[in-house]
Short mmCIF file of C-alpha atoms in Angstrom, two decimals:
data_model
loop_
_atom_site.label_atom_id
_atom_site.label_comp_id
_atom_site.label_asym_id
_atom_site.label_seq_id
_atom_site.Cartn_x
_atom_site.Cartn_y
_atom_site.Cartn_z
CA UNK A 1 0.00 0.00 0.00
CA UNK A 2 1.36 3.42 -0.97
CA UNK A 3 1.98 6.02 1.73
CA UNK A 4 1.93 8.86 -0.81
CA UNK A 5 -0.39 11.74 0.06
CA UNK A 6 -3.42 12.18 -2.20
CA UNK A 7 -3.27 15.05 -4.73
CA UNK A 8 -4.18 18.43 -3.27
CA UNK A 9 -7.09 19.93 -5.28
CA UNK A 10 -6.46 23.39 -3.81
CA UNK A 11 -2.85 23.31 -5.02
CA UNK A 12 -3.98 22.42 -8.54
CA UNK A 13 -6.59 25.18 -8.51
CA UNK A 14 -4.01 27.67 -7.24
CA UNK A 15 -1.60 26.70 -10.03
CA UNK A 16 -4.28 27.27 -12.68
CA UNK A 17 -5.27 30.59 -11.09
CA UNK A 18 -1.70 31.87 -11.04
CA UNK A 19 -1.17 30.84 -14.66
CA UNK A 20 -4.34 32.68 -15.67
CA UNK A 21 -3.28 35.84 -13.84
CA UNK A 22 0.04 35.72 -15.70
CA UNK A 23 -1.86 36.06 -19.00
CA UNK A 24 -3.22 39.46 -17.98
CA UNK A 25 -1.51 42.46 -19.61
CA UNK A 26 -1.54 46.14 -18.82
CA UNK A 27 -4.61 47.95 -20.13
CA UNK A 28 -6.78 44.84 -20.44
CA UNK A 29 -10.50 44.74 -19.74
CA UNK A 30 -11.31 41.44 -18.08
CA UNK A 31 -14.21 39.13 -17.37
CA UNK A 32 -13.98 37.84 -13.79
CA UNK A 33 -15.63 34.48 -13.30
CA UNK A 34 -17.10 32.87 -10.22
CA UNK A 35 -15.83 29.92 -8.19
CA UNK A 36 -12.98 28.57 -6.12
CA UNK A 37 -10.43 28.28 -8.95
CA UNK A 38 -11.11 31.72 -10.40
CA UNK A 39 -10.81 33.14 -6.88
CA UNK A 40 -7.09 32.32 -6.97
CA UNK A 41 -6.77 34.23 -10.26
CA UNK A 42 -8.60 37.27 -8.88
CA UNK A 43 -6.35 37.29 -5.83
CA UNK A 44 -3.24 37.07 -8.01
CA UNK A 45 -4.45 39.86 -10.33
CA UNK A 46 -5.04 42.06 -7.29
CA UNK A 47 -1.51 41.36 -6.13
CA UNK A 48 -0.18 42.43 -9.54
CA UNK A 49 -2.26 45.61 -9.36
CA UNK A 50 -0.63 46.44 -6.01
CA UNK A 51 2.91 45.29 -6.72
CA UNK A 52 3.31 46.15 -10.42
CA UNK A 53 0.84 48.98 -10.88
CA UNK A 54 -1.02 46.82 -13.40
CA UNK A 55 -3.74 48.92 -15.07
CA UNK A 56 -6.75 46.65 -15.61
CA UNK A 57 -10.47 46.59 -14.89
CA UNK A 58 -12.86 43.65 -14.71
CA UNK A 59 -16.53 42.87 -15.18
CA UNK A 60 -17.61 40.48 -12.38
CA UNK A 61 -20.02 37.67 -13.21
CA UNK A 62 -21.64 37.50 -9.78
CA UNK A 63 -21.96 39.30 -6.48
CA UNK A 64 -19.37 36.89 -5.10
CA UNK A 65 -16.84 37.73 -7.85
CA UNK A 66 -17.52 41.43 -7.27
CA UNK A 67 -16.89 41.04 -3.54
CA UNK A 68 -13.63 39.16 -4.13
CA UNK A 69 -12.38 41.68 -6.67
CA UNK A 70 -13.06 44.58 -4.32
CA UNK A 71 -11.36 42.76 -1.45
CA UNK A 72 -8.22 42.23 -3.54
CA UNK A 73 -8.15 45.69 -5.09
CA UNK A 74 -9.09 44.81 -8.67
CA UNK A 75 -10.86 47.79 -10.33
CA UNK A 76 -14.34 46.97 -11.62
CA UNK A 77 -16.46 47.79 -14.66
CA UNK A 78 -20.12 47.30 -15.49
CA UNK A 79 -21.23 46.12 -18.92
CA UNK A 80 -22.62 49.60 -19.51
CA UNK A 81 -19.09 51.00 -19.09
CA UNK A 82 -17.92 49.05 -22.16
CA UNK A 83 -19.93 51.25 -24.59
CA UNK A 84 -20.88 48.15 -26.54
CA UNK A 85 -23.30 50.07 -28.75
CA UNK A 86 -20.34 52.00 -30.22
CA UNK A 87 -18.28 48.90 -31.07
CA UNK A 88 -18.54 46.96 -34.33
CA UNK A 89 -20.36 43.67 -33.72
CA UNK A 90 -17.23 41.70 -34.66
CA UNK A 91 -15.10 43.51 -32.07
CA UNK A 92 -14.79 42.03 -28.59
CA UNK A 93 -15.86 44.15 -25.67
CA UNK A 94 -13.41 42.42 -23.33
CA UNK A 95 -9.84 41.30 -23.91
CA UNK A 96 -9.85 38.27 -21.67
CA UNK A 97 -12.40 36.35 -19.60
CA UNK A 98 -11.27 33.96 -16.86
CA UNK A 99 -13.56 31.33 -15.40
CA UNK A 100 -13.76 27.80 -14.04
CA UNK A 101 -15.84 24.81 -15.12
CA UNK A 102 -17.49 21.74 -13.63
CA UNK A 103 -16.57 19.56 -16.62
CA UNK A 104 -14.34 20.06 -19.68
CA UNK A 105 -14.46 17.74 -22.68
CA UNK A 106 -11.50 17.04 -25.03
CA UNK A 107 -13.04 19.57 -27.47
CA UNK A 108 -13.35 22.17 -24.66
CA UNK A 109 -17.14 21.95 -24.39
CA UNK A 110 -18.05 22.81 -20.83
CA UNK A 111 -20.60 22.30 -18.11
CA UNK A 112 -20.67 25.31 -15.79
CA UNK A 113 -22.99 26.57 -13.11
CA UNK A 114 -22.34 24.79 -9.83
CA UNK A 115 -22.00 28.30 -8.38
CA UNK A 116 -25.25 29.41 -10.02
CA UNK A 117 -23.69 32.21 -12.09
CA UNK A 118 -23.63 30.49 -15.50
CA UNK A 119 -26.01 32.91 -17.26
CA UNK A 120 -23.92 35.96 -16.43
CA UNK A 121 -20.75 33.98 -17.07
CA UNK A 122 -21.94 33.10 -20.57
CA UNK A 123 -22.75 36.74 -21.35
CA UNK A 124 -19.27 37.81 -20.26
CA UNK A 125 -17.48 34.93 -22.01
CA UNK A 126 -19.25 35.73 -25.28
CA UNK A 127 -17.97 39.32 -25.11
CA UNK A 128 -14.33 38.33 -24.66
CA UNK A 129 -11.73 37.98 -27.40
CA UNK A 130 -10.24 35.14 -25.39
CA UNK A 131 -12.08 32.90 -22.94
CA UNK A 132 -9.69 31.07 -20.61
CA UNK A 133 -11.04 28.18 -18.53
CA UNK A 134 -9.27 27.27 -15.27
CA UNK A 135 -9.64 23.73 -13.90
CA UNK A 136 -7.95 20.99 -11.91
CA UNK A 137 -7.56 17.53 -13.51
CA UNK A 138 -10.73 16.17 -11.89
CA UNK A 139 -12.79 18.40 -14.22
CA UNK A 140 -11.48 16.78 -17.42
CA UNK A 141 -13.92 14.20 -18.82
CA UNK A 142 -14.14 12.23 -22.05
CA UNK A 143 -17.89 12.87 -22.30
CA UNK A 144 -19.90 15.70 -20.78
CA UNK A 145 -22.55 14.80 -18.24
CA UNK A 146 -20.67 11.89 -16.69
CA UNK A 147 -19.92 13.62 -13.38
CA UNK A 148 -21.92 16.87 -13.31
CA UNK A 149 -25.53 17.83 -14.04
CA UNK A 150 -26.44 20.67 -16.41
CA UNK A 151 -27.70 23.67 -14.40
CA UNK A 152 -30.77 25.32 -15.92
CA UNK A 153 -31.96 28.72 -14.64
CA UNK A 154 -35.73 28.94 -14.71
CA UNK A 155 -38.61 31.24 -13.86
CA UNK A 156 -40.14 29.94 -10.62
CA UNK A 157 -43.59 30.03 -12.26
CA UNK A 158 -42.36 27.74 -15.05
CA UNK A 159 -40.54 25.17 -12.91
CA UNK A 160 -43.10 22.32 -13.32
CA UNK A 161 -43.22 22.78 -17.10
CA UNK A 162 -39.42 22.96 -17.38
CA UNK A 163 -39.00 19.80 -15.30
CA UNK A 164 -41.40 18.00 -17.65
CA UNK A 165 -39.55 19.23 -20.74
CA UNK A 166 -36.17 18.19 -19.34
CA UNK A 167 -37.48 14.70 -18.62
CA UNK A 168 -38.57 14.57 -22.25
CA UNK A 169 -34.97 15.32 -23.25
CA UNK A 170 -33.73 12.35 -21.21
CA UNK A 171 -32.74 14.09 -17.98
CA UNK A 172 -33.41 13.41 -14.34
CA UNK A 173 -34.08 16.99 -13.20
CA UNK A 174 -34.17 18.25 -9.63
CA UNK A 175 -34.73 21.71 -8.21
CA UNK A 176 -31.56 22.86 -6.43
CA UNK A 177 -32.26 23.43 -2.75
CA UNK A 178 -30.31 25.66 -0.37
CA UNK A 179 -27.88 23.97 2.01
CA UNK A 180 -28.06 26.56 4.78
CA UNK A 181 -31.46 28.04 4.00
CA UNK A 182 -34.97 26.73 3.59
CA UNK A 183 -36.26 26.46 0.04
CA UNK A 184 -34.68 26.67 -3.42
CA UNK A 185 -31.39 28.31 -4.29
CA UNK A 186 -32.09 31.79 -5.70
CA UNK A 187 -29.76 33.21 -8.36
CA UNK A 188 -28.50 36.78 -8.66
CA UNK A 189 -31.41 37.28 -11.09
CA UNK A 190 -33.94 36.12 -8.47
CA UNK A 191 -34.67 32.88 -10.35
CA UNK A 192 -34.36 29.18 -9.51
CA UNK A 193 -31.93 26.51 -10.72
CA UNK A 194 -32.87 23.05 -11.90
CA UNK A 195 -29.98 20.55 -12.08
CA UNK A 196 -30.57 18.25 -15.05
CA UNK A 197 -28.59 15.01 -14.85
CA UNK A 198 -28.08 13.21 -18.14
CA UNK A 199 -26.54 9.75 -18.70
CA UNK A 200 -23.74 11.33 -20.74
CA UNK A 201 -24.16 13.93 -23.48
CA UNK A 202 -23.28 12.98 -27.05
CA UNK A 203 -24.13 16.29 -28.74
CA UNK A 204 -23.76 19.22 -26.31
CA UNK A 205 -24.60 21.85 -28.95
CA UNK A 206 -27.89 20.18 -29.92
CA UNK A 207 -28.85 19.58 -26.30
CA UNK A 208 -28.03 23.17 -25.39
CA UNK A 209 -30.25 24.43 -28.20
CA UNK A 210 -33.08 22.17 -27.09
CA UNK A 211 -32.88 23.27 -23.46
CA UNK A 212 -32.62 26.92 -24.44
CA UNK A 213 -35.82 26.67 -26.47
CA UNK A 214 -37.95 25.55 -23.51
CA UNK A 215 -40.28 28.37 -22.43
CA UNK A 216 -39.40 29.58 -18.95
CA UNK A 217 -35.67 28.85 -19.28
CA UNK A 218 -33.38 31.87 -18.96
CA UNK A 219 -30.18 29.98 -19.63
CA UNK A 220 -28.22 26.77 -19.07
CA UNK A 221 -24.71 25.65 -18.19
CA UNK A 222 -23.64 24.08 -21.50
CA UNK A 223 -20.87 26.20 -23.05
CA UNK A 224 -20.02 24.93 -26.53
CA UNK A 225 -17.46 26.45 -28.91
CA UNK A 226 -16.65 29.30 -26.53
CA UNK A 227 -13.39 28.40 -24.77
CA UNK A 228 -10.14 29.42 -26.45
CA UNK A 229 -7.80 28.15 -23.72
CA UNK A 230 -7.98 25.57 -20.96
CA UNK A 231 -5.46 25.79 -18.11
CA UNK A 232 -5.27 22.52 -16.18
CA UNK A 233 -3.45 23.01 -12.88
CA UNK A 234 -1.55 20.11 -11.34
CA UNK A 235 -1.10 19.49 -7.61
CA UNK A 236 2.69 19.77 -7.88
CA UNK A 237 2.35 23.26 -9.38
CA UNK A 238 2.59 22.59 -13.11
CA UNK A 239 -0.03 23.71 -15.62
CA UNK A 240 -1.10 22.11 -18.90
CA UNK A 241 -2.23 24.71 -21.44
CA UNK A 242 -4.73 23.47 -24.01
CA UNK A 243 -5.48 25.82 -26.92
CA UNK A 244 -8.76 25.53 -28.84
CA UNK A 245 -10.36 27.20 -31.82
CA UNK A 246 -13.48 29.13 -30.95
CA UNK A 247 -16.71 27.99 -32.56
CA UNK A 248 -15.76 24.30 -32.72
#
């Protein structure tokens, strides 16, 4: 029997976060994702702001990301500050978006949303010229849906109809309940989350389109063809950098 210590997930997350922060350049406008791995990146960016005088500003994807950024001294922007209506539609509003994932496939399709911020995260990721995903090795899967459910944000009124529709798509859906509160989890938009567990997902793009078309659904956690980079942190401090072509 081996006496070797098990891999440290926090060390792997920290390695990915530090590698992501190293990609940030002076003058960049950033998307700041939500979650434990991205928190390491936000902390490291704040350190660079203090130590190097790095001139950046970030759009947070949740109240939690906003709180972390303020705590670490990262200047913030709102989407309205980007003047998107003055930019050509082909021009990115953000230089770089950093975020985690619950699952990453070999083609960089993602399941996101364990933190409940996937709708805002998708808006921010779509605005970025480069969308960098930060994970530890446990998040890499051969087939989406094998370890994580697909979060679906729904209107409370529509929850019974959405559950029925998700069952029709082959899912076992369940309303996400609060762990330290009574009742459902409530998102930053004041809506509910249904976690839809599938027995593996063969065509994430088609499934995402089907879920998105259900009346009462605001958004879901399938991100397909959006990631340009995946940083996989290792417990010993190394990072594997996977580069992907957007839209595939």
